[in-house]
Coordinates of C-alpha atoms in Angstrom, one line a residue:
Chain M
M1 CA 246.4 138.5 39.3
E2 CA 243.2 139.7 40.2
R3 CA 241.6 142.4 37.7
K4 CA 241.8 145.8 38.8
F5 CA 238.2 147.4 40.1
G6 CA 236.8 150.6 41.2
L7 CA 234.3 153.1 41.3
A8 CA 233.8 157.0 41.6
I9 CA 231.0 158.8 42.2
H10 CA 229.5 162.5 42.3
G11 CA 227.4 164.6 44.4
G12 CA 226.5 167.7 41.8
A13 CA 228.7 170.2 40.5
G14 CA 228.6 173.8 40.5
T15 CA 229.5 177.1 42.5
I16 CA 230.6 175.5 45.7
L17 CA 233.3 177.5 47.1
K18 CA 235.3 176.7 50.1
S19 CA 234.7 180.3 51.3
L20 CA 230.7 179.5 51.2
M21 CA 231.0 176.5 53.3
S22 CA 231.0 176.0 57.2
D23 CA 233.4 173.4 58.3
E24 CA 230.8 171.9 59.7
L25 CA 228.7 171.3 56.3
Q26 CA 231.8 170.4 54.3
A27 CA 232.4 167.4 57.0
Q28 CA 228.6 166.4 56.3
Y29 CA 229.0 166.4 52.8
E30 CA 232.5 163.9 53.3
E31 CA 230.7 161.8 55.2
G32 CA 227.6 161.4 52.8
L33 CA 230.1 161.1 50.4
E34 CA 232.4 158.5 52.0
A35 CA 229.3 156.3 53.1
A36 CA 228.2 155.8 49.2
L37 CA 231.7 155.6 48.7
N38 CA 232.4 152.4 50.7
T39 CA 228.6 151.2 50.3
G40 CA 229.9 150.4 46.5
Y41 CA 233.3 149.7 47.0
T42 CA 232.4 147.0 50.0
I43 CA 230.4 145.2 46.8
L44 CA 232.4 145.0 44.5
E45 CA 235.8 144.4 46.6
Q46 CA 233.3 141.1 47.4
G47 CA 233.2 140.2 43.8
G48 CA 229.4 141.8 43.3
T49 CA 228.7 143.1 40.0
S50 CA 229.3 147.1 39.2
V51 CA 225.3 147.1 38.6
D52 CA 224.5 146.0 42.3
A53 CA 227.6 148.8 43.2
V54 CA 226.2 151.5 41.1
E55 CA 223.0 150.9 42.3
A56 CA 223.8 150.9 45.9
A57 CA 225.9 153.8 46.0
V58 CA 223.5 155.8 44.5
A59 CA 221.0 154.9 46.5
S60 CA 222.7 155.7 49.5
L61 CA 223.6 158.9 48.2
E62 CA 219.7 159.8 47.1
D63 CA 219.2 158.4 50.8
F64 CA 221.6 161.4 52.3
P65 CA 219.6 164.7 52.6
L66 CA 222.2 166.9 51.3
F67 CA 222.1 165.9 47.8
N68 CA 219.4 166.7 45.1
A69 CA 218.2 163.4 44.7
G70 CA 215.7 160.9 46.8
K71 CA 215.3 162.4 50.2
G72 CA 216.5 166.0 49.8
A73 CA 215.2 166.0 46.4
V74 CA 214.3 169.9 45.5
F75 CA 210.5 171.0 45.1
N76 CA 209.2 171.7 41.9
H77 CA 207.1 175.0 40.8
I78 CA 203.6 173.7 42.3
G79 CA 205.3 171.8 45.7
G80 CA 205.4 168.5 44.6
H81 CA 209.2 166.6 43.7
E82 CA 209.8 165.0 40.5
M83 CA 212.8 162.6 40.2
D84 CA 214.5 161.4 37.4
A85 CA 217.1 158.4 37.6
A86 CA 219.0 156.2 34.8
I87 CA 221.1 153.0 35.1
M88 CA 222.8 150.9 32.5
D89 CA 224.9 147.5 32.4
G90 CA 227.9 148.1 30.1
S91 CA 228.1 144.1 29.9
T92 CA 225.1 143.8 27.9
L93 CA 224.2 148.0 27.2
A94 CA 220.8 147.3 29.2
A95 CA 219.4 150.6 30.4
G96 CA 216.2 151.6 32.7
A97 CA 215.5 155.3 33.2
V98 CA 212.3 156.7 34.9
C99 CA 211.8 160.7 34.5
G100 CA 208.8 163.0 36.7
I101 CA 208.5 159.6 39.3
S102 CA 207.0 161.2 42.2
G103 CA 206.9 158.6 45.1
A104 CA 209.5 156.0 44.9
K105 CA 212.4 156.6 47.7
N106 CA 215.0 155.3 45.8
P107 CA 214.1 156.2 41.7
V108 CA 217.6 154.5 40.9
I109 CA 216.0 151.0 42.2
V110 CA 213.2 151.6 40.1
A111 CA 214.8 152.5 37.1
R112 CA 216.7 149.2 37.4
A113 CA 213.5 147.5 37.8
V114 CA 212.6 149.1 34.1
M115 CA 215.8 147.9 33.0
E116 CA 214.9 144.3 34.2
H117 CA 211.1 144.1 34.5
S118 CA 209.5 146.1 32.0
G119 CA 210.8 145.0 28.3
H120 CA 211.2 149.1 27.9
V121 CA 213.6 151.5 28.7
M122 CA 212.9 154.7 30.0
L123 CA 209.2 155.2 31.8
A124 CA 207.4 158.5 32.3
G125 CA 205.4 160.7 34.9
E126 CA 202.3 159.0 36.3
G127 CA 203.2 155.6 34.8
A128 CA 206.1 155.3 35.8
D129 CA 205.1 155.6 39.2
E130 CA 202.4 153.1 38.6
F131 CA 205.0 150.7 37.2
A132 CA 207.2 151.3 40.8
V133 CA 204.1 150.4 42.5
Q134 CA 203.3 147.4 40.9
Q135 CA 207.0 146.5 41.8
K136 CA 206.8 146.4 45.2
M137 CA 209.2 149.3 45.5
E138 CA 209.3 151.0 48.4
M139 CA 207.3 154.5 48.2
R140 CA 207.5 157.4 50.7
P141 CA 204.3 160.0 51.4
D142 CA 205.2 163.5 50.3
D143 CA 206.8 164.3 53.7
Y144 CA 209.9 161.6 53.2
F145 CA 211.0 164.2 50.6
F146 CA 210.3 167.4 52.9
T147 CA 213.6 169.0 53.9
Q148 CA 213.6 172.4 55.2
Q149 CA 216.8 173.9 52.8
R150 CA 214.7 172.9 49.6
Y151 CA 211.4 174.0 51.3
D152 CA 213.4 177.2 51.9
Q153 CA 214.8 177.6 48.5
W154 CA 211.3 176.9 46.8
Q155 CA 209.9 179.5 48.4
D156 CA 212.5 181.8 47.7
A157 CA 212.3 180.8 44.1
L158 CA 208.8 181.0 44.0
K159 CA 209.0 184.8 45.1
E160 CA 211.7 185.9 42.3
D161 CA 209.5 183.9 40.2
K162 CA 212.7 181.7 39.4
V163 CA 211.9 179.2 36.7
Q164 CA 215.8 177.2 37.3
L165 CA 217.1 178.4 40.7
D166 CA 219.3 175.9 40.5
H167 CA 221.1 177.5 37.3
T168 CA 221.1 181.2 38.8
D169 CA 222.6 180.0 41.8
K170 CA 224.9 177.5 39.9
K171 CA 224.7 174.7 41.1
F172 CA 223.4 171.3 39.5
G173 CA 222.4 169.2 41.7
T174 CA 222.6 165.3 40.8
V175 CA 223.9 162.3 42.4
G176 CA 225.6 159.5 40.2
C177 CA 228.5 156.2 40.5
V178 CA 230.5 154.5 37.7
A179 CA 231.8 151.2 38.5
L180 CA 234.3 148.8 37.1
D181 CA 233.9 145.1 39.1
K182 CA 236.1 142.6 39.2
A183 CA 234.4 140.5 35.7
G184 CA 235.6 143.1 33.8
N185 CA 232.0 144.8 33.6
L186 CA 231.2 148.4 33.7
A187 CA 227.9 150.2 35.0
A188 CA 226.8 154.0 35.3
A189 CA 223.9 154.9 37.0
T190 CA 222.3 158.8 38.0
S191 CA 219.7 160.4 39.6
T192 CA 218.6 163.7 40.8
G193 CA 215.7 165.9 42.1
G194 CA 216.3 168.5 39.3
L195 CA 215.6 172.3 39.4
T196 CA 214.6 174.2 41.8
N197 CA 211.0 175.2 40.9
K198 CA 210.6 173.6 37.4
K199 CA 207.8 173.5 35.3
F200 CA 206.0 172.0 32.6
G201 CA 207.7 168.4 33.5
R202 CA 211.1 169.1 32.4
V203 CA 213.5 166.5 32.0
G204 CA 217.8 167.0 32.8
D205 CA 220.1 165.0 30.9
S206 CA 220.0 162.0 33.3
P207 CA 217.4 159.7 32.4
V208 CA 218.7 159.9 28.9
I209 CA 221.0 157.5 28.0
G210 CA 224.0 158.5 26.1
A211 CA 223.6 162.2 27.8
G212 CA 223.9 162.1 31.4
T213 CA 224.4 158.0 31.9
Y214 CA 226.4 155.7 29.6
A215 CA 227.8 152.5 30.2
N216 CA 229.5 150.0 27.6
N217 CA 232.1 147.4 28.9
D218 CA 234.1 148.3 25.4
T219 CA 234.8 151.7 26.6
C220 CA 233.9 153.4 29.6
A221 CA 231.0 154.2 32.1
I222 CA 230.0 157.4 32.6
S223 CA 227.9 159.8 35.0
C224 CA 227.5 163.5 34.6
T225 CA 225.9 166.4 36.5
G226 CA 225.5 170.3 34.9
V227 CA 223.2 172.0 32.9
G228 CA 221.1 169.4 32.1
E229 CA 220.1 171.2 28.6
L230 CA 223.5 171.3 27.3
F231 CA 224.9 168.1 28.5
I232 CA 221.4 166.4 26.0
R233 CA 222.4 168.3 23.0
S234 CA 226.1 167.4 23.3
V235 CA 225.4 163.7 23.8
V236 CA 227.9 163.9 26.5
A237 CA 228.7 160.6 27.9
H238 CA 228.5 158.4 24.1
D239 CA 230.5 161.5 23.1
I240 CA 233.4 160.4 24.8
S241 CA 232.8 156.9 24.7
C242 CA 233.1 157.6 21.3
L243 CA 236.2 159.7 21.1
T244 CA 237.8 156.8 22.8
E245 CA 236.7 153.6 20.7
Y246 CA 236.4 155.9 17.3
K247 CA 239.3 157.8 17.7
G248 CA 241.8 156.1 20.2
M249 CA 241.9 158.9 23.0
S250 CA 242.3 158.2 26.4
L251 CA 239.2 158.4 28.9
A252 CA 241.2 161.5 30.6
A253 CA 241.5 163.1 27.3
A254 CA 238.3 162.5 25.9
A255 CA 236.7 163.7 29.3
D256 CA 238.9 166.7 28.9
L257 CA 238.2 167.5 25.5
V258 CA 234.3 167.3 26.5
V259 CA 233.9 168.9 29.5
M260 CA 236.8 171.6 29.2
G261 CA 236.4 172.0 25.7
K262 CA 233.3 171.4 23.8
L263 CA 231.0 171.8 26.6
V264 CA 232.9 175.3 27.5
K265 CA 232.3 176.2 24.1
I266 CA 228.1 176.6 24.4
G267 CA 227.8 177.3 28.3
G268 CA 227.5 174.0 29.3
E269 CA 228.9 174.3 33.0
G270 CA 229.4 170.8 34.8
G271 CA 231.1 167.7 34.9
L272 CA 231.0 164.1 35.1
I273 CA 232.7 161.2 36.7
A274 CA 234.2 158.1 34.2
I275 CA 235.9 154.7 34.6
D276 CA 237.5 153.0 31.8
K277 CA 237.5 149.1 30.9
D278 CA 241.1 149.3 32.5
G279 CA 239.8 151.2 36.2
T280 CA 241.1 154.2 34.6
I281 CA 239.2 157.0 36.4
A282 CA 238.4 160.7 35.6
M283 CA 236.4 162.9 36.9
P284 CA 237.1 166.4 35.1
F285 CA 234.6 169.2 35.8
N286 CA 234.8 173.2 34.8
S287 CA 232.7 174.6 37.2
E288 CA 234.1 175.6 40.9
G289 CA 233.4 172.4 42.8
M290 CA 231.8 169.3 42.3
Y291 CA 231.4 166.5 45.2
R292 CA 233.2 163.6 43.9
A293 CA 234.7 161.0 45.1
C294 CA 236.8 157.5 43.8
R295 CA 238.2 154.3 45.6
D296 CA 240.0 151.8 43.3
S297 CA 241.7 148.5 44.2
S298 CA 245.4 149.9 43.6
G299 CA 244.5 151.7 47.3
R300 CA 243.4 155.1 45.7
K301 CA 240.7 157.1 47.4
E302 CA 240.0 160.5 47.2
V303 CA 236.7 162.3 48.8
L304 CA 236.8 165.7 47.2
I305 CA 234.3 169.1 46.7
Y306 CA 236.9 172.1 45.4
K307 CA 238.8 172.7 42.4
Chain F
M1 CA 227.0 177.6 -8.0
E2 CA 224.2 177.1 -5.4
R3 CA 224.7 174.3 -2.8
K4 CA 223.1 171.1 -3.1
F5 CA 219.9 170.6 -1.0
G6 CA 217.2 168.1 -0.4
L7 CA 215.7 165.6 2.0
A8 CA 214.7 162.4 3.0
I9 CA 211.3 161.2 4.9
H10 CA 209.8 158.4 6.4
G11 CA 206.8 157.0 8.1
G12 CA 208.0 153.6 10.3
A13 CA 209.8 150.4 9.1
G14 CA 208.3 146.9 9.8
T15 CA 206.9 143.9 8.6
I16 CA 205.4 145.9 5.5
L17 CA 205.0 143.1 2.9
K18 CA 203.7 143.7 -0.9
S19 CA 201.5 140.2 -0.3
L20 CA 199.6 141.9 2.3
M21 CA 198.9 145.3 1.2
S22 CA 195.7 146.2 -1.2
D23 CA 196.8 148.7 -4.4
E24 CA 194.5 150.8 -3.3
L25 CA 196.3 151.2 0.0
Q26 CA 199.4 151.5 -1.2
A27 CA 198.3 154.2 -2.9
Q28 CA 197.6 155.6 -0.3
Y29 CA 200.7 155.7 1.2
E30 CA 202.5 156.8 -1.5
E31 CA 200.4 159.9 -1.1
G32 CA 201.0 160.8 2.1
L33 CA 204.5 160.7 2.1
E34 CA 204.5 162.7 -1.3
A35 CA 202.3 165.2 0.1
A36 CA 204.9 165.5 3.3
L37 CA 208.0 165.1 0.5
N38 CA 206.8 168.4 -1.3
T39 CA 206.0 170.4 1.3
G40 CA 209.4 170.3 2.6
Y41 CA 211.0 170.3 -0.4
T42 CA 209.1 173.4 -1.7
I43 CA 210.2 175.4 1.8
L44 CA 214.0 174.1 0.9
E45 CA 213.7 175.0 -3.0
Q46 CA 212.3 178.6 -2.1
G47 CA 215.5 179.6 0.7
G48 CA 213.7 178.3 3.6
T49 CA 215.5 176.5 6.6
S50 CA 215.8 172.5 7.0
V51 CA 214.3 173.0 10.7
D52 CA 211.2 175.0 8.6
A53 CA 211.4 172.0 6.2
V54 CA 211.7 168.8 8.5
E55 CA 208.9 170.5 10.8
A56 CA 206.6 171.2 8.1
A57 CA 207.0 167.8 6.2
V58 CA 206.5 165.8 10.1
A59 CA 203.6 168.0 10.8
S60 CA 202.1 167.1 7.1
L61 CA 203.1 163.3 8.2
E62 CA 201.5 163.7 11.2
D63 CA 198.0 165.3 9.6
F64 CA 198.2 161.9 7.5
P65 CA 195.7 159.1 9.6
L66 CA 197.6 156.4 8.6
F67 CA 200.9 156.8 10.2
N68 CA 201.1 156.3 13.9
A69 CA 201.7 160.2 14.8
G70 CA 199.6 162.9 15.7
K71 CA 196.5 162.3 13.9
G72 CA 196.3 158.1 13.7
A73 CA 198.5 157.7 16.5
V74 CA 197.9 154.4 18.5
F75 CA 195.7 154.3 21.4
N76 CA 197.6 153.5 24.7
H77 CA 196.4 150.5 27.5
I78 CA 193.8 153.1 28.9
G79 CA 192.3 154.4 25.1
G80 CA 194.0 157.6 25.6
H81 CA 196.9 158.9 23.3
E82 CA 200.4 159.6 24.5
M83 CA 202.9 160.7 21.8
D84 CA 206.1 161.8 21.4
A85 CA 208.2 164.0 19.1
A86 CA 211.8 166.1 18.6
I87 CA 213.3 168.2 16.5
M88 CA 217.0 169.5 16.6
D89 CA 218.7 172.2 14.5
G90 CA 222.4 171.2 13.3
S91 CA 223.8 174.9 12.9
T92 CA 223.3 175.3 16.8
L93 CA 222.8 171.9 18.2
A94 CA 219.6 173.3 19.8
A95 CA 217.1 170.7 20.1
G96 CA 213.5 170.4 21.7
A97 CA 211.2 166.9 23.0
V98 CA 208.3 166.5 24.5
C99 CA 207.5 163.1 25.4
G100 CA 203.9 161.6 26.5
I101 CA 201.9 164.6 25.2
S102 CA 198.4 163.9 24.6
G103 CA 196.0 166.8 23.1
A104 CA 198.4 169.1 20.5
K105 CA 197.5 168.2 16.7
N106 CA 201.3 168.3 15.9
P107 CA 203.5 167.3 18.6
V108 CA 206.4 167.9 16.1
I109 CA 205.2 171.9 16.3
V110 CA 205.1 171.7 20.2
A111 CA 209.0 170.1 20.4
R112 CA 209.9 173.4 18.4
A113 CA 208.5 175.3 20.6
V114 CA 210.3 173.6 23.7
M115 CA 213.1 174.2 21.5
E116 CA 212.7 178.0 21.1
H117 CA 210.8 179.2 23.8
S118 CA 211.1 177.0 27.1
G119 CA 214.4 176.9 27.9
H120 CA 214.7 173.3 27.6
V121 CA 215.1 170.5 25.6
M122 CA 212.7 168.1 26.8
L123 CA 209.4 168.5 28.2
A124 CA 207.0 165.3 29.7
G125 CA 203.5 164.4 30.3
E126 CA 201.3 166.6 31.4
G127 CA 203.5 169.5 31.7
A128 CA 204.3 169.1 28.3
D129 CA 200.5 169.7 27.7
E130 CA 200.4 173.1 29.6
F131 CA 203.6 174.3 28.0
A132 CA 202.0 173.6 24.6
V133 CA 198.6 175.0 25.9
Q134 CA 200.1 178.3 27.0
Q135 CA 202.3 178.6 24.1
K136 CA 199.1 178.9 21.9
M137 CA 199.9 175.6 19.9
E138 CA 196.6 174.1 18.3
M139 CA 195.0 171.2 21.1
R140 CA 192.6 168.9 19.4
P141 CA 189.9 167.2 22.1
D142 CA 190.5 162.7 21.9
D143 CA 188.0 162.3 19.1
Y144 CA 190.5 164.3 16.7
F145 CA 192.7 161.4 17.5
F146 CA 190.4 158.7 16.7
T147 CA 191.1 156.3 13.9
Q148 CA 188.8 153.2 13.4
Q149 CA 192.3 151.1 12.8
R150 CA 193.7 152.2 15.5
Y151 CA 190.7 151.4 17.9
D152 CA 190.6 148.3 16.6
Q153 CA 194.2 147.5 16.7
W154 CA 193.6 148.1 20.6
Q155 CA 191.1 146.2 21.3
D156 CA 192.3 143.9 19.4
A157 CA 195.7 144.0 22.1
L158 CA 193.1 144.9 24.8
K159 CA 192.0 140.9 24.2
E160 CA 195.2 139.4 24.2
D161 CA 196.7 141.4 26.6
K162 CA 199.2 142.0 24.3
V163 CA 201.3 145.3 25.4
Q164 CA 203.2 145.9 22.7
L165 CA 201.1 144.8 19.8
D166 CA 203.8 146.8 17.3
H167 CA 206.5 144.8 18.0
T168 CA 204.8 141.5 17.5
D169 CA 203.2 142.9 14.5
K170 CA 206.5 144.0 13.8
K171 CA 205.4 147.6 12.5
F172 CA 207.1 150.4 13.9
G173 CA 205.1 153.1 14.0
T174 CA 207.0 156.9 13.4
V175 CA 207.6 159.5 11.2
G176 CA 210.6 162.0 10.5
C177 CA 212.0 164.0 8.1
V178 CA 215.8 165.1 7.8
A179 CA 217.0 167.9 5.5
L180 CA 219.9 169.8 4.4
D181 CA 219.2 173.6 3.3
K182 CA 220.6 175.6 0.7
A183 CA 223.1 177.7 3.6
G184 CA 224.1 174.5 4.4
N185 CA 222.4 173.9 7.6
L186 CA 221.1 170.5 9.0
A187 CA 217.9 169.6 10.9
A188 CA 216.1 166.2 12.0
A189 CA 213.0 165.4 13.2
T190 CA 211.1 163.0 14.6
S191 CA 207.2 162.0 15.8
T192 CA 205.4 158.9 16.9
G193 CA 202.3 157.5 18.9
G194 CA 204.3 154.8 20.2
L195 CA 202.8 151.5 21.3
T196 CA 199.5 150.3 20.8
N197 CA 198.4 149.7 24.1
K198 CA 201.0 150.7 25.8
K199 CA 202.0 151.2 29.6
F200 CA 203.6 152.7 32.3
G201 CA 204.0 156.2 30.4
R202 CA 206.5 154.1 28.1
V203 CA 209.3 156.7 26.1
G204 CA 210.7 155.4 23.0
D205 CA 214.0 156.6 20.9
S206 CA 211.9 159.3 18.7
P207 CA 212.2 162.0 21.4
V208 CA 215.6 160.8 22.7
I209 CA 218.1 163.3 21.7
G210 CA 221.4 161.1 20.0
A211 CA 218.9 158.1 19.7
G212 CA 216.4 158.6 17.2
T213 CA 216.8 162.1 16.5
Y214 CA 219.9 164.3 15.9
A215 CA 221.2 166.9 13.7
N216 CA 225.0 168.4 13.4
N217 CA 225.8 170.4 10.7
D218 CA 229.5 169.3 11.3
T219 CA 228.4 165.2 10.3
C220 CA 225.0 164.9 9.3
A221 CA 221.2 164.7 10.2
I222 CA 219.0 161.4 11.1
S223 CA 215.4 160.5 12.3
C224 CA 214.7 156.4 13.2
T225 CA 211.8 154.5 13.2
G226 CA 212.2 150.5 15.0
V227 CA 212.5 148.8 17.9
G228 CA 212.9 152.3 20.3
E229 CA 214.2 150.3 23.2
L230 CA 217.7 148.9 21.7
F231 CA 218.0 152.6 19.5
I232 CA 217.6 154.0 22.6
R233 CA 220.6 151.5 24.0
S234 CA 222.6 151.6 21.0
V235 CA 222.5 155.5 21.1
V236 CA 221.9 155.1 17.4
A237 CA 221.9 158.3 15.5
H238 CA 224.6 160.0 17.4
D239 CA 226.7 156.8 17.1
I240 CA 226.3 157.3 13.2
S241 CA 227.3 160.8 13.5
C242 CA 230.3 159.7 15.1
L243 CA 231.0 157.2 13.2
T244 CA 231.5 159.6 10.4
E245 CA 233.3 162.3 12.5
Y246 CA 235.4 160.1 14.4
K247 CA 236.7 157.5 12.1
G248 CA 236.1 159.5 8.8
M249 CA 233.3 156.7 7.1
S250 CA 230.9 157.9 5.0
L251 CA 227.1 158.0 5.8
A252 CA 226.1 155.4 4.0
A253 CA 228.6 153.3 5.2
A254 CA 228.5 154.6 8.9
A255 CA 224.7 154.2 8.5
D256 CA 225.0 150.4 7.3
L257 CA 227.4 149.0 10.2
V258 CA 224.9 150.4 12.8
V259 CA 221.3 149.3 10.7
M260 CA 222.3 146.1 9.1
G261 CA 225.2 145.4 11.6
K262 CA 225.6 146.5 14.9
L263 CA 221.5 146.7 15.6
V264 CA 220.7 143.2 13.9
K265 CA 223.1 141.5 15.8
I266 CA 220.9 142.8 19.2
G267 CA 217.6 142.3 17.5
G268 CA 216.9 146.0 17.0
E269 CA 215.2 145.5 14.0
G270 CA 214.3 149.0 11.5
G271 CA 215.9 151.5 10.0
L272 CA 216.1 155.4 9.3
I273 CA 216.7 157.9 7.0
A274 CA 219.7 160.2 6.6
I275 CA 221.2 163.2 5.1
D276 CA 224.7 164.3 5.2
K277 CA 226.1 168.1 5.0
D278 CA 227.3 167.3 1.3
G279 CA 223.8 166.3 0.3
T280 CA 224.1 162.9 0.4
I281 CA 221.1 161.0 1.4
A282 CA 221.0 157.0 3.2
M283 CA 218.0 155.6 3.9
P284 CA 219.1 151.9 5.0
F285 CA 216.8 149.2 7.0
N286 CA 217.0 145.8 8.2
S287 CA 213.3 145.3 8.4
E288 CA 210.9 143.2 5.5
G289 CA 209.6 146.9 4.5
M290 CA 210.1 151.2 5.7
Y291 CA 207.9 153.9 3.8
R292 CA 210.4 156.1 2.9
A293 CA 211.0 158.9 0.3
C294 CA 213.8 161.7 -0.8
R295 CA 214.6 164.6 -3.0
D296 CA 216.7 166.8 -3.6
S297 CA 218.1 169.3 -5.8
S298 CA 220.3 167.1 -8.5
G299 CA 216.7 165.7 -9.6
R300 CA 216.7 162.9 -7.6
K301 CA 212.9 161.5 -6.4
E302 CA 211.9 158.6 -4.8
V303 CA 208.4 157.1 -3.0
L304 CA 210.0 153.5 -1.9
I305 CA 207.7 151.1 0.5
Y306 CA 209.2 147.5 0.3
K307 CA 212.9 146.0 0.0

């Protein structure tokens, strides 16, 4: 009998309300989610690795302009784009991450190159960009990352001197994917443009292994989206892994305890997607909505936005 | 009865052999360790907080030129200094971290300012330096960070085109402190100059909350030193915390399992210092030596270098 396989993706969580969404815009979001979901699923179905699947699905979400990652990334305080991404291979615990990267079309692909070719796990800032160029990653000029919607958000934030528009708007723009392949290997990847109008080279939880991104074949693979600071302080992804490994909790129970319990207690709004070594998928969130989707070899397929 | 209090510090681990050390140099290292230990201990003894104690002890280690942090930080590939630091308050799970910071005399003090005044947890690169200036931190010109020993190491590394001199030399230059104060609050702090001749803005485990630095009043406080990449992938500090919390292991047993078992299995050379909520101290390492010291209110006082 063939092993179960599957994946889940997210495009960020927050105050996403049906009352504030046009039918047309909703259809666009669903289309973006479904395209990324199918990209990853096809790889898994054809016997590809979970690392290939999460990389391809996240790259697809990065290329989709409505999500805050890659094309569509928000503007920082000085009108640039500083993106963070990470990837982790649960079969080896190998990991790669970049933070504050500016010119790479797909930060998740750079993160994978960090994992496989740098001898390091995390590269930051201009150094990460240099590495991307050296690795012949696809680079793009500033105008590639321009979208009118993000520009307008940045201008509003500048006018009101809001450092963290995404916080006050309660939208945590991040994309991610977790997958289990036919060989039983887990992987996770996350990518984000961070906070509109952000200053001081702020880094969120996405590129922090154990916080926003984690995968371990013995337990599960997780990708988070939410108030990054609280996710870092709670070491969210690794905490769920440890609850299943050391306390014997189910993935759903552990994810619920962390997202609906621990995080809520400290004001950590957001959510996550998770898949365990048996192919069980969990997509809990404590905000109004989370762009999310999942598909597995048992025939389950969901594309969801609201509670 | 007064509660037990105490602290432990480290100045890095690696191939530190008595056969390669002069008596004079050994005395200098011991002096540096003892000064930092007493600085932190005096704060705790006078009823100060564990956060104040770890900050002051690490700042003292940063100011000591033989350790790879602050003054004495190694040179990166282009002859500059990129330092990382983190601090965490176990009573609130508040945390602050900087990576790739260049001009601040004491990166650990900047990390504390990040924790208390930035609204963020992690700041990277030039943005972190801007924040330090805005917060009126003590800044220093490049020549403050010059030490002949580090310059010679860098020149050797350049000649041999070694990207990771510390790895081939098997010395992991990092400093750190963990403390329990009279009020029962735990804290941890870590600071490093990273790898000699490092490129691409490499970030190690020191500023990664959960990997190189973690504190939680419910469990323990931990500061690591070693091959940063493997410590990140193993989420070392948080793993020990979870083993005590979810599996009920003692601090010593959990720290040993991770340092002497899990890390050894993947080639993760290094060590750590840990203190738990009862004041128990553990200082395990799997390398030849680790600059370390501890002191507590029961009268225990140790300053050690070799196995």
